[in-house]
Amino acid sequence: MSERPLAVVVLAAGQGTRMKSSRAKVLHKLSGIPMIGHVMATAQALQPDHVIAVVKHQRSDVSLAASQYCPDTVFIDQDDIPGTGRALEMAIGALPEKFSGDVCVVSGDVPLLDSDTIMAARGHHQEHGATATLLSAVVPDPSGYGRIVRDDSGLVKRIVEDKDASNEEISITEVNSGTYLFDVKAVREALAMVDLRNSQGEKYLTDVMEIINDREGAVHAIQVEDFWLLEGINDRFQLGQLQLRLNRMIVRGWQLEGVTIQDPESCFIELGVRLAPDV
């Protein structure tokens, strides 16, 4: 099966107020690399035809950091209409008119999601002829996340944001990760139909799923077992937790390459460091 053209859209417009920092959230570092750098490197590894990053807060600094890891990125500014749906709408508007393929949407604050996971989802998306495919996870505490509502056949009926969920929907433990694959034509048409009538007054990207269903498209959800791959960073505690996990992986990798580390729990190694066997 021949692969369709691919565009990657990186959502990186937010300020990240819960970081309580003068620096944009996506510029905070993990293992020596800005959060946005991890995401852009993943985007680059997908070998897409186009990469578009939607920016706003500290635009020049975010764009400079992002372009170091994905030089051919096109940057566009989100306007005053809030919401991820509006951000994607603007990004799709920046694609060439003749583009006909898939759009992969990733978040600038989800740094540990790897290209292999996205490529596996894309394989499923193409094999099943899905209109949209999203990554999900089952979590013990779904508070704050959008809930995945499936139909009897297992397809996604809709995604309900936490603040808009009913008592029944609140109890659902399968949550949305904010990572998607869309047929570009279908999502462009659906986004034009999304309104702002919700508790946040935003243009929700998640509303697209219900519209696609109403237009007889198919929305698939692929559950990712390792939820940490999909975790976003909203505050310094979450930043610290993902930093710990990433550092453990880096340390273990060097140990397997022949490096002796006396106390792995107290050893911090940045991603740019190079070590020789027997160090």
GROMACS .gro file of C-alpha atoms in nm:
model
  279
    1MET     CA    1   0.000   0.000   0.000
    2SER     CA    2   0.151   0.330  -0.109
    3GLU     CA    3   0.171   0.595   0.157
    4ARG     CA    4  -0.034   0.908   0.123
    5PRO     CA    5   0.135   1.247   0.159
    6LEU     CA    6   0.177   1.355   0.521
    7ALA     CA    7   0.167   1.693   0.690
    8VAL     CA    8   0.254   1.732   1.059
    9VAL     CA    9   0.096   2.012   1.260
   10VAL     CA   10   0.257   2.104   1.594
   11LEU     CA   11   0.037   2.298   1.836
   12ALA     CA   12   0.265   2.532   2.032
   13ALA     CA   13   0.076   2.857   2.082
   14GLY     CA   14   0.006   2.838   2.455
   15GLN     CA   15   0.173   3.034   2.732
   16GLY     CA   16   0.153   2.762   2.995
   17THR     CA   17   0.043   2.974   3.291
   18ARG     CA   18   0.058   2.682   3.535
   19MET     CA   19   0.437   2.670   3.489
   20LYS     CA   20   0.442   3.007   3.672
   21SER     CA   21   0.729   3.120   3.453
   22SER     CA   22   0.819   3.416   3.233
   23ARG     CA   23   0.938   3.159   2.976
   24ALA     CA   24   0.693   2.992   2.736
   25LYS     CA   25   0.611   2.641   2.854
   26VAL     CA   26   0.750   2.464   2.547
   27LEU     CA   27   1.090   2.628   2.602
   28HIS     CA   28   1.147   2.455   2.935
   29LYS     CA   29   1.409   2.182   2.897
   30LEU     CA   30   1.416   1.807   2.943
   31SER     CA   31   1.762   1.651   2.942
   32GLY     CA   32   1.913   1.964   2.794
   33ILE     CA   33   1.666   2.002   2.506
   34PRO     CA   34   1.365   2.239   2.500
   35MET     CA   35   1.032   2.061   2.522
   36ILE     CA   36   0.946   2.181   2.172
   37GLY     CA   37   1.277   2.040   2.046
   38HIS     CA   38   1.175   1.686   2.144
   39VAL     CA   39   0.846   1.726   1.958
   40MET     CA   40   1.004   1.878   1.646
   41ALA     CA   41   1.265   1.600   1.631
   42THR     CA   42   0.980   1.347   1.635
   43ALA     CA   43   0.802   1.539   1.360
   44GLN     CA   44   1.120   1.540   1.152
   45ALA     CA   45   1.163   1.163   1.201
   46LEU     CA   46   0.823   1.103   1.039
   47GLN     CA   47   0.972   1.236   0.712
   48PRO     CA   48   0.661   1.439   0.631
   49ASP     CA   49   0.599   1.646   0.320
   50HIS     CA   50   0.512   1.951   0.533
   51VAL     CA   51   0.561   2.058   0.896
   52ILE     CA   52   0.360   2.350   1.030
   53ALA     CA   53   0.389   2.484   1.384
   54VAL     CA   54   0.117   2.706   1.526
   55VAL     CA   55   0.272   2.962   1.762
   56LYS     CA   56   0.170   3.274   1.951
   57HIS     CA   57   0.322   3.329   2.296
   58GLN     CA   58   0.692   3.427   2.268
   59ARG     CA   59   0.668   3.351   1.898
   60SER     CA   60   1.024   3.437   1.799
   61ASP     CA   61   1.188   3.236   2.076
   62VAL     CA   62   0.965   2.932   2.022
   63SER     CA   63   1.016   2.944   1.645
   64LEU     CA   64   1.393   2.970   1.682
   65ALA     CA   65   1.408   2.672   1.919
   66ALA     CA   66   1.176   2.461   1.703
   67SER     CA   67   1.358   2.531   1.377
   68GLN     CA   68   1.684   2.400   1.522
   69TYR     CA   69   1.530   2.052   1.534
   70CYS     CA   70   1.314   2.071   1.220
   71PRO     CA   71   1.461   2.333   0.985
   72ASP     CA   72   1.190   2.327   0.716
   73THR     CA   73   0.907   2.411   0.955
   74VAL     CA   74   0.655   2.674   0.848
   75PHE     CA   75   0.537   2.891   1.140
   76ILE     CA   76   0.196   3.052   1.157
   77ASP     CA   77   0.043   3.270   1.428
   78GLN     CA   78  -0.280   3.172   1.596
   79ASP     CA   79  -0.533   3.453   1.587
   80ASP     CA   80  -0.764   3.570   1.866
   81ILE     CA   81  -1.014   3.284   1.820
   82PRO     CA   82  -0.920   3.040   2.100
   83GLY     CA   83  -0.893   2.664   2.080
   84THR     CA   84  -0.701   2.379   1.922
   85GLY     CA   85  -0.964   2.350   1.651
   86ARG     CA   86  -0.888   2.702   1.536
   87ALA     CA   87  -0.514   2.634   1.550
   88LEU     CA   88  -0.550   2.332   1.322
   89GLU     CA   89  -0.784   2.523   1.092
   90MET     CA   90  -0.520   2.791   1.043
   91ALA     CA   91  -0.245   2.533   0.991
   92ILE     CA   92  -0.443   2.351   0.724
   93GLY     CA   93  -0.504   2.685   0.557
   94ALA     CA   94  -0.127   2.723   0.525
   95LEU     CA   95  -0.090   2.393   0.335
   96PRO     CA   96  -0.070   2.399  -0.045
   97GLU     CA   97  -0.417   2.388  -0.202
   98LYS     CA   98  -0.327   2.070  -0.392
   99PHE     CA   99  -0.225   1.883  -0.075
  100SER     CA  100  -0.429   1.563  -0.050
  101GLY     CA  101  -0.325   1.325   0.223
  102ASP     CA  102  -0.310   1.286   0.600
  103VAL     CA  103  -0.257   1.547   0.869
  104CYS     CA  104  -0.088   1.436   1.192
  105VAL     CA  105  -0.156   1.667   1.487
  106VAL     CA  106   0.083   1.666   1.784
  107SER     CA  107   0.116   1.890   2.089
  108GLY     CA  108   0.426   2.092   2.168
  109ASP     CA  109   0.400   1.997   2.536
  110VAL     CA  110   0.403   1.616   2.486
  111PRO     CA  111   0.779   1.559   2.458
  112LEU     CA  112   0.820   1.182   2.501
  113LEU     CA  113   0.589   1.064   2.223
  114ASP     CA  114   0.811   0.887   1.971
  115SER     CA  115   0.789   0.857   1.594
  116ASP     CA  116   0.752   0.476   1.604
  117THR     CA  117   0.425   0.506   1.799
  118ILE     CA  118   0.291   0.763   1.553
  119MET     CA  119   0.398   0.558   1.252
  120ALA     CA  120   0.223   0.250   1.393
  121ALA     CA  121  -0.094   0.458   1.431
  122ARG     CA  122  -0.057   0.583   1.077
  123GLY     CA  123  -0.027   0.227   0.952
  124HIS     CA  124  -0.355   0.141   1.124
  125HIS     CA  125  -0.514   0.462   0.992
  126GLN     CA  126  -0.427   0.377   0.633
  127GLU     CA  127  -0.493   0.004   0.653
  128HIS     CA  128  -0.846   0.058   0.787
  129GLY     CA  129  -0.926   0.356   0.566
  130ALA     CA  130  -1.009   0.564   0.874
  131THR     CA  131  -1.123   0.922   0.842
  132ALA     CA  132  -0.961   1.003   1.175
  133THR     CA  133  -0.741   0.807   1.416
  134LEU     CA  134  -0.642   0.919   1.762
  135LEU     CA  135  -0.415   0.787   2.033
  136SER     CA  136  -0.580   0.712   2.366
  137ALA     CA  137  -0.498   0.549   2.698
  138VAL     CA  138  -0.683   0.396   2.991
  139VAL     CA  139  -0.577   0.572   3.312
  140PRO     CA  140  -0.664   0.527   3.680
  141ASP     CA  141  -0.745   0.898   3.723
  142PRO     CA  142  -0.894   1.055   3.409
  143SER     CA  143  -0.959   1.394   3.574
  144GLY     CA  144  -0.885   1.682   3.339
  145TYR     CA  145  -0.875   1.471   3.024
  146GLY     CA  146  -1.127   1.442   2.742
  147ARG     CA  147  -1.318   1.112   2.761
  148ILE     CA  148  -1.343   0.873   2.465
  149VAL     CA  149  -1.704   0.770   2.402
  150ARG     CA  150  -1.720   0.461   2.178
  151ASP     CA  151  -2.014   0.302   1.997
  152ASP     CA  152  -2.110  -0.065   2.007
  153SER     CA  153  -1.865  -0.148   1.728
  154GLY     CA  154  -1.572   0.011   1.913
  155LEU     CA  155  -1.542   0.318   1.693
  156VAL     CA  156  -1.526   0.663   1.853
  157LYS     CA  157  -1.862   0.842   1.868
  158ARG     CA  158  -1.728   1.159   2.024
  159ILE     CA  159  -1.477   1.305   2.269
  160VAL     CA  160  -1.621   1.488   2.567
  161GLU     CA  161  -1.406   1.747   2.741
  162ASP     CA  162  -1.380   1.702   3.117
  163LYS     CA  163  -1.568   2.022   3.202
  164ASP     CA  164  -1.851   1.936   2.962
  165ALA     CA  165  -1.890   1.568   3.060
  166SER     CA  166  -2.208   1.424   3.212
  167ASN     CA  167  -2.199   1.217   3.530
  168GLU     CA  168  -2.195   0.899   3.320
  169GLU     CA  169  -1.919   1.027   3.090
  170ILE     CA  170  -1.706   1.139   3.387
  171SER     CA  171  -1.670   0.771   3.487
  172ILE     CA  172  -1.504   0.675   3.155
  173THR     CA  173  -1.133   0.598   3.206
  174GLU     CA  174  -1.022   0.595   2.840
  175VAL     CA  175  -0.887   0.942   2.767
  176ASN     CA  176  -0.781   1.141   2.466
  177SER     CA  177  -0.411   1.217   2.421
  178GLY     CA  178  -0.445   1.508   2.179
  179THR     CA  179  -0.252   1.323   1.906
  180TYR     CA  180  -0.448   1.267   1.585
  181LEU     CA  181  -0.434   1.159   1.223
  182PHE     CA  182  -0.694   1.303   0.986
  183ASP     CA  183  -0.786   1.283   0.621
  184VAL     CA  184  -0.718   1.645   0.527
  185LYS     CA  185  -1.034   1.696   0.321
  186ALA     CA  186  -1.261   1.555   0.592
  187VAL     CA  187  -1.106   1.753   0.876
  188ARG     CA  188  -1.104   2.077   0.677
  189GLU     CA  189  -1.477   2.043   0.613
  190ALA     CA  190  -1.552   1.940   0.973
  191LEU     CA  191  -1.355   2.228   1.125
  192ALA     CA  192  -1.565   2.476   0.927
  193MET     CA  193  -1.869   2.339   1.114
  194VAL     CA  194  -1.727   2.361   1.468
  195ASP     CA  195  -1.876   2.635   1.687
  196LEU     CA  196  -1.775   2.795   2.017
  197ARG     CA  197  -2.075   2.682   2.222
  198ASN     CA  198  -1.902   2.513   2.515
  199SER     CA  199  -1.800   2.595   2.871
  200GLN     CA  200  -1.466   2.742   2.761
  201GLY     CA  201  -1.588   2.939   2.458
  202GLU     CA  202  -1.321   2.771   2.246
  203LYS     CA  203  -1.314   2.604   1.907
  204TYR     CA  204  -1.254   2.248   2.025
  205LEU     CA  205  -1.066   2.019   1.790
  206THR     CA  206  -1.237   1.729   1.967
  207ASP     CA  207  -1.577   1.841   1.830
  208VAL     CA  208  -1.455   1.731   1.488
  209MET     CA  209  -1.505   1.364   1.580
  210GLU     CA  210  -1.881   1.392   1.621
  211ILE     CA  211  -1.910   1.590   1.297
  212ILE     CA  212  -1.708   1.328   1.108
  213ASN     CA  213  -1.941   1.059   1.246
  214ASP     CA  214  -2.248   1.257   1.139
  215ARG     CA  215  -2.099   1.268   0.789
  216GLU     CA  216  -2.051   0.888   0.799
  217GLY     CA  217  -1.677   0.890   0.846
  218ALA     CA  218  -1.496   0.643   1.072
  219VAL     CA  219  -1.306   0.756   1.382
  220HIS     CA  220  -1.065   0.502   1.531
  221ALA     CA  221  -0.887   0.516   1.868
  222ILE     CA  222  -0.568   0.320   1.936
  223GLN     CA  223  -0.491   0.258   2.301
  224VAL     CA  224  -0.127   0.313   2.397
  225GLU     CA  225  -0.024   0.092   2.689
  226ASP     CA  226   0.255   0.318   2.815
  227PHE     CA  227   0.061   0.630   2.908
  228TRP     CA  228   0.380   0.825   2.986
  229LEU     CA  229   0.442   0.843   2.609
  230LEU     CA  230   0.130   1.057   2.579
  231GLU     CA  231   0.160   1.267   2.893
  232GLY     CA  232   0.158   1.641   2.851
  233ILE     CA  233   0.339   1.886   3.075
  234ASN     CA  234   0.135   2.160   3.239
  235ASP     CA  235   0.335   2.243   3.552
  236ARG     CA  236   0.680   2.200   3.706
  237PHE     CA  237   0.580   1.885   3.893
  238GLN     CA  238   0.485   1.710   3.568
  239LEU     CA  239   0.803   1.842   3.409
  240GLY     CA  240   1.005   1.688   3.692
  241GLN     CA  241   0.825   1.353   3.669
  242LEU     CA  242   0.888   1.316   3.295
  243GLN     CA  243   1.246   1.436   3.341
  244LEU     CA  244   1.303   1.154   3.591
  245ARG     CA  245   1.163   0.896   3.350
  246LEU     CA  246   1.363   1.023   3.055
  247ASN     CA  247   1.685   1.038   3.256
  248ARG     CA  248   1.639   0.679   3.373
  249MET     CA  249   1.611   0.572   3.007
  250ILE     CA  250   1.923   0.770   2.913
  251VAL     CA  251   2.124   0.627   3.204
  252ARG     CA  252   2.013   0.271   3.127
  253GLY     CA  253   2.105   0.320   2.761
  254TRP     CA  254   2.460   0.422   2.853
  255GLN     CA  255   2.493   0.136   3.100
  256LEU     CA  256   2.406  -0.107   2.821
  257GLU     CA  257   2.674   0.060   2.608
  258GLY     CA  258   2.942  -0.024   2.864
  259VAL     CA  259   2.942   0.286   3.085
  260THR     CA  260   2.970   0.230   3.462
  261ILE     CA  261   2.733   0.445   3.666
  262GLN     CA  262   2.777   0.400   4.040
  263ASP     CA  263   2.446   0.554   4.148
  264PRO     CA  264   2.198   0.575   3.859
  265GLU     CA  265   1.938   0.754   4.072
  266SER     CA  266   2.166   1.052   4.138
  267CYS     CA  267   2.332   1.067   3.795
  268PHE     CA  268   2.192   1.316   3.541
  269ILE     CA  269   2.302   1.290   3.176
  270GLU     CA  270   2.182   1.526   2.905
  271LEU     CA  271   2.091   1.394   2.561
  272GLY     CA  272   2.378   1.575   2.391
  273VAL     CA  273   2.644   1.398   2.602
  274ARG     CA  274   2.861   1.128   2.440
  275LEU     CA  275   3.036   0.864   2.648
  276ALA     CA  276   3.286   0.590   2.559
  277PRO     CA  277   3.282   0.229   2.687
  278ASP     CA  278   3.455   0.184   3.025
  279VAL     CA  279   3.394   0.543   3.129
   0.00000   0.00000   0.00000
